Tab-separated table of C-alpha atoms in Angstrom:
chain	number	residue	atom	x	y	z
A	1	MET	CA	74.653	84.484	83.359
A	2	PHE	CA	76.451	82.108	85.571
A	3	LYS	CA	79.892	84.162	84.585
A	4	PHE	CA	77.829	87.740	85.767
A	5	LEU	CA	77.188	86.110	89.559
A	6	LEU	CA	80.209	84.962	89.528
A	7	ILE	CA	81.896	88.571	89.066
A	8	SER	CA	79.555	89.787	91.378
A	9	ALA	CA	80.273	87.312	93.537
A	10	PHE	CA	84.145	88.129	94.138
A	11	PHE	CA	83.765	92.074	93.994
A	12	GLY	CA	81.177	91.721	97.289
A	13	VAL	CA	84.254	90.065	98.820
A	14	ILE	CA	86.745	92.324	97.729
A	15	ALA	CA	84.071	95.158	99.104
A	16	ALA	CA	83.369	93.550	102.351
A	17	GLU	CA	87.027	94.287	103.096
A	18	SER	CA	86.978	97.604	103.210
A	19	ALA	CA	86.655	99.139	107.035
A	20	LYS	CA	85.008	102.210	107.112
A	21	PHE	CA	87.672	105.008	108.773
A	22	ILE	CA	88.297	108.678	109.445
A	23	PRO	CA	91.757	110.553	110.347
A	24	CYS	CA	92.534	111.165	113.273
A	25	ASP	CA	92.536	114.784	114.913
A	26	GLY	CA	94.711	116.932	113.997
A	27	SER	CA	94.118	116.530	110.067
A	28	PRO	CA	97.622	114.799	109.791
A	29	PRO	CA	100.033	115.536	107.044
A	30	CYS	CA	99.168	112.332	104.925
A	31	SER	CA	95.813	111.542	103.110
A	32	ILE	CA	94.565	107.459	103.394
A	33	SER	CA	93.001	106.763	100.530
A	34	GLU	CA	91.646	102.553	101.394
A	35	VAL	CA	91.518	100.702	105.037
A	36	ARG	CA	91.220	96.700	104.049
A	37	ILE	CA	91.008	93.815	107.406
A	38	HIS	CA	90.524	90.684	105.982
A	39	PRO	CA	88.343	88.817	106.782
A	40	CYS	CA	85.520	91.975	107.634
A	41	THR	CA	82.373	91.095	106.769
A	42	HIS	CA	80.840	93.985	108.505
A	43	PRO	CA	82.984	97.091	107.279
A	44	ASP	CA	81.239	99.768	110.330
A	45	GLN	CA	82.441	97.754	112.800
A	46	CYS	CA	84.891	94.751	111.889
A	47	LYS	CA	84.086	91.859	114.311
A	48	LEU	CA	87.682	89.851	114.811
A	49	LYS	CA	87.423	86.600	116.969
A	50	LYS	CA	90.890	86.449	119.787
A	51	GLY	CA	93.156	83.751	118.602
A	52	ASN	CA	92.758	84.097	114.642
A	53	THR	CA	94.982	86.475	112.497
A	54	TYR	CA	93.804	89.361	110.387
A	55	SER	CA	95.286	90.858	107.090
A	56	LEU	CA	95.664	94.582	108.082
A	57	SER	CA	96.661	96.436	105.005
A	58	TYR	CA	95.791	100.479	104.214
A	59	ASP	CA	97.057	102.901	101.358
A	60	PHE	CA	98.263	106.173	102.179
A	61	LYS	CA	99.984	109.212	100.476
A	62	PRO	CA	102.184	110.842	102.738
A	63	ASP	CA	102.997	114.458	102.418
A	64	PHE	CA	106.435	113.953	103.878
A	65	SER	CA	109.533	112.050	103.204
A	66	ALA	CA	111.292	109.742	105.476
A	67	ASP	CA	114.706	107.933	105.526
A	68	LYS	CA	113.001	105.241	108.620
A	69	ALA	CA	109.290	105.492	110.316
A	70	LYS	CA	107.693	103.349	113.127
A	71	THR	CA	104.586	102.447	113.876
A	72	GLY	CA	102.043	101.773	116.278
A	73	PHE	CA	98.508	100.236	116.753
A	74	PHE	CA	96.266	101.770	119.655
A	75	TRP	CA	93.310	101.286	121.616
A	76	ALA	CA	91.726	104.776	121.750
A	77	LYS	CA	90.526	104.908	124.765
A	78	THR	CA	89.365	108.617	124.910
A	79	ASP	CA	90.112	111.440	122.353
A	80	THR	CA	93.147	112.187	124.497
A	81	GLU	CA	94.457	108.762	125.768
A	82	ASP	CA	95.965	105.755	123.914
A	83	ILE	CA	96.891	102.637	125.253
A	84	PRO	CA	99.864	100.698	123.047
A	85	PHE	CA	99.129	97.164	121.605
A	86	PRO	CA	101.748	95.073	122.902
A	87	ASP	CA	102.321	93.162	119.886
A	88	MET	CA	102.722	96.224	117.646
A	89	TYR	CA	104.045	99.385	119.115
A	90	ASN	CA	106.466	101.603	118.018
A	91	ALA	CA	107.982	98.944	115.609
A	92	ASP	CA	109.846	99.059	112.245
A	93	ALA	CA	107.627	100.162	109.743
A	94	CYS	CA	110.306	99.981	107.095
A	95	GLN	CA	108.973	95.919	107.800
A	96	TYR	CA	105.574	97.156	106.396
A	97	THR	CA	106.001	99.087	103.726
A	98	ALA	CA	108.925	100.729	101.759
A	99	CYS	CA	111.445	103.179	102.953
A	100	PRO	CA	112.448	105.659	102.116
A	101	ILE	CA	108.870	107.396	102.739
A	102	VAL	CA	108.523	109.261	99.634
A	103	ALA	CA	106.155	112.721	99.781
A	104	ASN	CA	103.500	112.508	97.158
A	105	LYS	CA	104.205	108.581	96.284
A	106	LEU	CA	101.081	106.336	96.872
A	107	GLN	CA	102.306	102.862	99.129
A	108	THR	CA	100.613	100.426	100.677
A	109	PHE	CA	101.364	98.591	104.359
A	110	ASP	CA	100.762	95.459	105.576
A	111	TYR	CA	100.316	93.706	108.252
A	112	SER	CA	99.232	90.066	109.549
A	113	LEU	CA	97.773	91.228	113.360
A	114	ARG	CA	97.302	88.147	115.305
A	115	LEU	CA	94.838	89.000	118.084
A	116	SER	CA	96.470	87.075	121.070
A	117	LYS	CA	93.126	85.037	123.351
A	118	LYS	CA	93.948	86.713	126.475
A	119	LEU	CA	92.387	90.522	124.748
A	120	PRO	CA	89.407	91.987	126.517
A	121	SER	CA	86.094	90.959	124.711
A	122	GLY	CA	83.887	94.558	123.783
A	123	GLN	CA	84.207	96.819	121.263
A	124	TYR	CA	86.952	99.659	120.444
A	125	VAL	CA	88.699	102.000	118.258
A	126	PHE	CA	90.995	100.617	116.435
A	127	LYS	CA	94.063	103.524	115.623
A	128	LEU	CA	96.898	102.694	113.528
A	129	LYS	CA	99.990	105.690	113.047
A	130	LEU	CA	102.956	105.370	111.323
A	131	TRP	CA	105.442	108.423	111.777
A	132	ASP	CA	109.194	109.506	110.648
A	133	GLU	CA	111.135	108.339	112.825
A	134	ASN	CA	112.761	111.769	113.869
A	135	ASP	CA	109.815	113.920	113.897
A	136	GLU	CA	106.126	112.166	115.076
A	137	SER	CA	103.995	115.138	113.580
A	138	LYS	CA	105.300	113.653	110.252
A	139	ASN	CA	101.946	111.341	110.159
A	140	CYS	CA	99.376	109.210	109.224
A	141	CYS	CA	96.952	107.825	111.199
A	142	PHE	CA	93.158	106.615	111.275
A	143	LYS	CA	90.763	105.124	113.468
A	144	THR	CA	88.419	102.343	112.927
A	145	ASN	CA	85.835	100.570	115.198
A	146	ILE	CA	86.360	96.801	115.840
A	147	GLU	CA	84.650	94.742	117.508
A	148	LEU	CA	86.531	91.475	119.559
A	149	ARG	CA	84.872	88.383	120.191
A	150	ARG	CA	85.764	84.593	121.380
A	151	LYS	CA	85.838	81.792	119.253
């Protein structure tokens, strides 16, 4: 019985890290199978404390190949306006996933996200995008809901 409870607790913690997400508008040429934010105990809207560091990773299968890729995080302010995240915009995606990007191959993107204490508290739509350095229309993109809180 103890082993069953221990195994159940372990898988409960793993499941709690998966965040709900939606693909960006326009059906990007990429499929995203899972988004993980650790720790995130509310998958509908991860509650993140400013000043902390979080592990963010996602599994993706692009429909395109790219020798070099860029990545960026954004606050999706409206359907047409994105505000770049100060610490991660137009960055070298090859630091966080294997390059070259290979079409139809499952890959993982891993990033350690440090949230500044200066960020405003509130509820936001968080957008993450990875794109071919030579053609931004070739991209992987998703949105997820987060809440920034004080400690």
